[in-house]
Coordinates of C-alpha atoms in Angstrom, one line a residue:
X186 CA 0.0 0.0 0.0
X187 CA 1.3 3.5 -0.9
X188 CA -0.5 6.5 0.6
X189 CA -0.1 9.8 -1.2
X190 CA -1.3 13.2 -0.1
X191 CA -2.2 15.8 -2.7
X192 CA -2.7 19.5 -2.1
X193 CA -4.0 21.5 -5.1
X194 CA -4.3 25.3 -4.6
X195 CA -5.5 27.8 -7.2
X196 CA -5.7 31.5 -6.5
X197 CA -7.3 34.1 -8.8
X198 CA -6.3 37.7 -8.1
X199 CA -8.1 41.0 -9.0
X200 CA -7.4 44.7 -8.8
X201 CA -10.7 45.4 -6.9
X202 CA -13.5 43.3 -5.6
X203 CA -15.4 41.5 -8.4
X204 CA -18.4 39.3 -8.4
X205 CA -18.0 35.7 -9.4
X206 CA -20.1 33.6 -11.7
X207 CA -20.6 29.9 -11.4
X208 CA -17.3 27.9 -11.0
X209 CA -16.9 24.2 -12.0
X210 CA -14.1 22.2 -10.3
X211 CA -12.7 18.9 -11.6
X212 CA -10.3 18.1 -8.7
X213 CA -11.7 15.0 -7.0
X214 CA -9.8 11.8 -8.1
X215 CA -11.8 8.9 -9.6
X216 CA -11.7 5.7 -7.5
X217 CA -10.4 2.7 -9.4
X218 CA -8.6 -0.6 -8.8
X219 CA -5.2 1.0 -8.4
X220 CA -6.2 4.2 -6.6
X221 CA -8.7 4.5 -3.7
X222 CA -9.6 7.9 -2.2
X223 CA -9.3 7.8 1.6
X224 CA -10.2 11.4 2.3
X225 CA -11.0 14.5 0.4
X226 CA -11.6 18.2 1.3
X227 CA -12.5 21.2 -0.8
X228 CA -12.1 24.7 0.8
X229 CA -13.1 27.8 -1.1
X230 CA -12.5 31.5 0.0
X231 CA -14.8 33.5 -0.1
X232 CA -17.2 30.8 1.0
X233 CA -19.7 29.9 -1.8
X234 CA -23.4 30.7 -1.2
X235 CA -24.1 27.2 -2.6
X236 CA -22.1 24.2 -3.8
X237 CA -23.3 20.9 -5.3
X238 CA -21.7 17.8 -6.8
X239 CA -22.7 16.2 -10.1
X240 CA -21.3 13.5 -12.5
X241 CA -20.6 14.8 -15.9
X242 CA -21.1 12.9 -19.2
X243 CA -17.8 11.0 -18.6
X244 CA -18.6 10.1 -15.0
X245 CA -16.2 12.6 -13.5
X246 CA -17.1 14.2 -10.2
X247 CA -17.7 17.9 -10.7
X248 CA -18.2 20.5 -7.9
X249 CA -20.2 23.5 -8.9
X250 CA -20.0 26.6 -6.7
X251 CA -22.1 29.8 -6.7
X252 CA -21.1 33.0 -5.0
X253 CA -23.0 35.9 -3.4
X254 CA -20.3 38.3 -2.2
X255 CA -17.6 40.1 -4.2
X256 CA -13.9 39.7 -3.4
X257 CA -10.4 40.7 -4.6
X258 CA -9.3 37.1 -4.5
X259 CA -10.8 33.6 -5.1
X260 CA -8.8 30.8 -3.5
X261 CA -9.7 27.1 -4.0
X262 CA -7.8 24.5 -2.1
X263 CA -8.4 20.7 -2.7
X264 CA -6.7 18.3 -0.3
X265 CA -6.8 14.5 -0.4
X266 CA -5.2 11.3 0.7
X267 CA -5.1 8.3 -1.7
X268 CA -4.1 4.7 -1.5
X269 CA -2.3 4.5 -4.8
X270 CA -0.8 1.1 -5.6
X271 CA -0.5 0.4 -9.3
X272 CA 1.6 -2.5 -10.7
X273 CA 5.2 -1.4 -11.1
X274 CA 5.5 -3.3 -14.4
X275 CA 2.0 -3.5 -15.8
X276 CA 1.3 -6.6 -17.9
X277 CA -1.6 -5.7 -20.2
X278 CA -3.6 -8.8 -21.3
X279 CA -4.4 -7.7 -24.8
X280 CA -6.8 -10.0 -26.6
X281 CA -5.1 -12.1 -29.3
X282 CA -7.0 -10.4 -32.1
X283 CA -5.6 -7.0 -31.0
X284 CA -2.0 -8.0 -30.3
X285 CA -1.1 -6.9 -33.8
X286 CA -2.0 -3.8 -35.6
X287 CA -4.3 -3.2 -37.4
X288 CA -7.3 -4.7 -35.7
X289 CA -11.0 -4.1 -35.4
X290 CA -12.8 -3.1 -32.2
X291 CA -15.9 -5.1 -33.3
X292 CA -19.5 -4.0 -33.8
X293 CA -20.5 -3.8 -30.1
X294 CA -17.4 -1.9 -28.6
X295 CA -17.1 0.1 -31.8
X296 CA -20.4 1.9 -31.2
X297 CA -19.3 3.1 -27.7
X298 CA -15.7 3.9 -28.7
X299 CA -16.7 5.8 -31.9
X300 CA -16.6 9.3 -30.3
X301 CA -13.1 8.6 -29.0
X302 CA -11.9 7.5 -32.4
X303 CA -13.2 10.7 -34.1
X304 CA -10.4 13.2 -34.9
X305 CA -10.5 16.7 -33.4
X306 CA -8.1 18.0 -36.2
X307 CA -8.8 15.7 -39.2
X308 CA -7.1 18.1 -41.7
X309 CA -3.6 17.9 -40.1
X310 CA -2.0 15.5 -42.5
X311 CA 1.4 15.9 -41.0
X312 CA 0.2 14.2 -37.8
X313 CA -1.1 11.3 -39.9
X314 CA 2.3 11.0 -41.6
X315 CA 4.2 11.1 -38.3
X316 CA 1.9 8.4 -36.8
X317 CA 2.5 6.1 -39.7
X318 CA 6.2 6.1 -38.9
X319 CA 5.5 3.8 -36.0
X320 CA 3.8 1.2 -38.3
X321 CA 5.9 -1.5 -39.9
X322 CA 6.0 -1.3 -43.7
X323 CA 6.4 -5.1 -43.8
X324 CA 2.9 -5.9 -42.6
X325 CA 1.4 -6.2 -39.2
X326 CA 2.9 -4.4 -36.3
X327 CA 2.9 -5.4 -32.6
X328 CA 0.3 -3.2 -31.0
X329 CA 2.0 -2.7 -27.7
X330 CA 5.3 -1.9 -29.3
X331 CA 3.7 0.7 -31.6
X332 CA 2.1 2.6 -28.7
X333 CA 5.2 2.3 -26.5
X334 CA 7.5 3.6 -29.2
X335 CA 5.2 6.5 -29.9
X336 CA 5.1 7.4 -26.2
X337 CA 8.9 7.3 -25.8
X338 CA 9.4 9.2 -29.1
X339 CA 7.5 12.2 -27.7
X340 CA 9.4 12.1 -24.4
X341 CA 12.8 11.8 -26.1
X342 CA 12.4 14.1 -29.1
X343 CA 10.2 16.9 -27.8
X344 CA 11.2 19.7 -25.4
X345 CA 8.9 20.2 -22.4
X346 CA 7.8 23.7 -21.6
X347 CA 5.5 25.2 -19.0
X348 CA 2.8 27.5 -20.3
X349 CA 0.5 29.1 -17.8
X350 CA -2.0 30.2 -20.5
X351 CA -5.0 27.9 -20.7
X352 CA -5.7 25.8 -23.8
X353 CA -3.7 23.4 -26.0
X354 CA -1.9 24.1 -29.2
X355 CA -2.8 22.2 -32.3
X356 CA -1.0 18.9 -32.7
X357 CA 0.6 20.1 -36.0
X358 CA 2.1 23.0 -34.1
X359 CA 3.5 20.8 -31.4
X360 CA 4.9 18.5 -34.1
X361 CA 6.5 21.5 -36.0
X362 CA 8.0 23.2 -33.0
X363 CA 9.0 20.0 -31.3
X364 CA 8.0 21.5 -27.9
X365 CA 5.0 21.9 -25.7
X366 CA 3.3 21.3 -22.4
X367 CA 2.0 18.0 -21.1
X368 CA -1.4 18.7 -22.4
X369 CA 0.0 19.5 -25.8
X370 CA 1.9 16.2 -25.8
X371 CA -1.2 14.3 -24.7
X372 CA -3.3 15.8 -27.5
X373 CA -0.6 15.0 -30.1
X374 CA -0.6 11.4 -29.1
X375 CA -4.4 11.2 -29.0
X376 CA -4.7 12.6 -32.5
X377 CA -1.8 10.4 -33.8
X378 CA -3.4 7.3 -32.2
X379 CA -6.9 8.2 -33.6
X380 CA -5.4 8.7 -37.1
X381 CA -4.4 5.0 -36.9
X382 CA -7.8 3.9 -35.8
X383 CA -7.3 3.7 -32.0
X384 CA -9.8 5.0 -29.5
X385 CA -8.1 7.5 -27.3
X386 CA -9.1 10.1 -24.7
X387 CA -7.6 12.9 -22.6
X388 CA -6.8 12.5 -18.9
X389 CA -6.2 15.2 -16.3
X390 CA -4.8 14.6 -12.9
X391 CA -1.7 14.8 -10.7
X392 CA 1.9 13.5 -11.0
X393 CA 3.9 12.0 -8.2
X394 CA 7.6 12.6 -8.7
X395 CA 9.6 10.2 -6.5
X396 CA 13.3 10.4 -6.0
X397 CA 13.9 7.0 -7.7
X398 CA 13.2 8.5 -11.1
X399 CA 14.5 12.0 -10.5
X400 CA 12.1 14.8 -11.3
X401 CA 9.3 13.8 -13.7
X402 CA 8.4 16.6 -16.1
X403 CA 5.1 18.3 -15.3
X404 CA 5.2 18.3 -11.5
X405 CA 4.0 21.2 -9.4
X406 CA 0.8 21.7 -11.3
X407 CA -2.0 19.6 -12.7
X408 CA -0.7 17.0 -15.2
X409 CA -2.2 15.6 -18.5
X410 CA -1.7 12.4 -20.4
X411 CA -3.9 10.1 -22.5
X412 CA -5.6 6.7 -22.4
X413 CA -6.0 4.3 -25.3
X414 CA -8.5 1.5 -25.4
X415 CA -7.0 -2.0 -26.0
X416 CA -9.4 -5.0 -26.2
X417 CA -8.7 -7.3 -23.2
X418 CA -6.7 -4.6 -21.3
X419 CA -9.3 -1.8 -21.4
X420 CA -8.3 1.8 -21.1
X421 CA -4.5 2.0 -20.7
X422 CA -2.6 5.0 -19.5
X423 CA 0.2 6.5 -21.8
X424 CA 2.1 9.6 -20.5
X425 CA 4.2 10.9 -23.4
X426 CA 5.6 13.7 -21.3
X427 CA 7.5 11.2 -19.0
X428 CA 7.4 8.0 -21.0
X429 CA 5.1 6.4 -18.4
X430 CA 2.9 3.4 -19.5
X431 CA 0.4 2.3 -16.9
X432 CA -0.6 4.2 -13.8
X433 CA 2.6 4.3 -11.9
X434 CA 3.0 7.9 -10.4
X435 CA -0.2 9.0 -12.2
X436 CA -3.2 10.1 -10.2
X437 CA -6.2 10.1 -12.4
X438 CA -8.8 12.8 -11.7
X439 CA -10.9 13.1 -14.9
X440 CA -11.2 11.8 -18.4
X441 CA -12.7 13.5 -21.5
X442 CA -12.9 13.2 -25.2
X443 CA -11.2 16.6 -25.7
X444 CA -8.9 18.7 -23.5
X445 CA -11.4 21.6 -23.1
X446 CA -13.8 19.2 -21.5
X447 CA -11.3 18.4 -18.7
X448 CA -10.3 21.8 -17.4
X449 CA -9.6 21.5 -13.6
X450 CA -11.2 24.8 -12.7
X451 CA -13.4 26.9 -14.9
X452 CA -15.5 30.0 -14.1
X453 CA -16.3 33.6 -14.7
X454 CA -16.2 36.9 -13.0
X455 CA -18.2 40.1 -13.4
X456 CA -16.1 43.1 -13.9
X457 CA -13.7 44.8 -16.4
X458 CA -11.2 42.7 -18.3
X459 CA -8.3 44.6 -16.7
X460 CA -9.5 43.9 -13.2
X461 CA -8.0 40.4 -13.6
X462 CA -4.4 40.3 -12.3
X463 CA -3.6 36.6 -12.8
X464 CA -3.8 33.1 -11.5
X465 CA -1.4 31.0 -9.4
X466 CA -1.5 27.2 -9.2
X467 CA 0.5 25.0 -6.9
X468 CA 0.2 21.3 -6.6
X469 CA 2.2 19.2 -4.1
X470 CA 2.1 15.4 -4.1
X471 CA 3.9 13.6 -1.3
X472 CA 4.2 10.1 0.0
X473 CA 2.9 9.5 3.5
X474 CA 5.6 8.1 5.7
X475 CA 3.7 8.1 9.0
X476 CA 0.0 8.2 10.0
X477 CA 0.4 11.8 11.2
X478 CA 1.4 12.9 7.7
X479 CA -2.0 12.1 6.3
X480 CA -3.8 14.1 9.0
X481 CA -2.7 17.5 8.0

């Protein structure tokens, strides 16, 4: 058992008190076989006049807050403790029919996977050409090797950059510049995989950076990667920013078909555009070494 604590703080700053519109927060991790949420807290300043929880179309837990009083600052702090125990060397039991590429998802699964196979940027032919480089010209290609090679290629050949501005750049831009953020790399791999006929989706969450691996790229803020559906193995994690395959060091919070559907915190304020001073985000993920560590 590995216990991890996560503290995710977001602060919005303004010149003068402004009123806040509705804010949606995707910060509560999803329970699964390899990660179980032991405790979770969400503190918001100023205190919301109302807050409610819903599940969105992807099954993510969303907190929706409403505000009555204006303020010069909006501070949102999510704290949690998780039992996070993935396999160190995941062994994906891919069905025989899908062990080599290309393969067919089948009539039944294909219906449900279709939205995740649809390209977001279908006209970016350079992404298609790049993806085809991982397919053997001699015939069938080992599916696992194809996806692992693509993951490692992004990690080794692209420069990681932090970009505080919201949004993702087009995959063709990432490919041309050979640089980007974790969300840019995730979107590039999603579009490349979809161009080959794979079902892929976007994942937002947190990254644990243990000393054994040095510093992973993307720590200190929310992190992004992708999942690809493989028959027999299900949705498998691929983090092209760090070359991680499987859920080791990855804390999954939300999944979505496109990045803009998985923004950790989204909302509005009522005021002038120049009232907004900026946003600060800080995420810390630490391993619990004693029972007291998980209590505060």
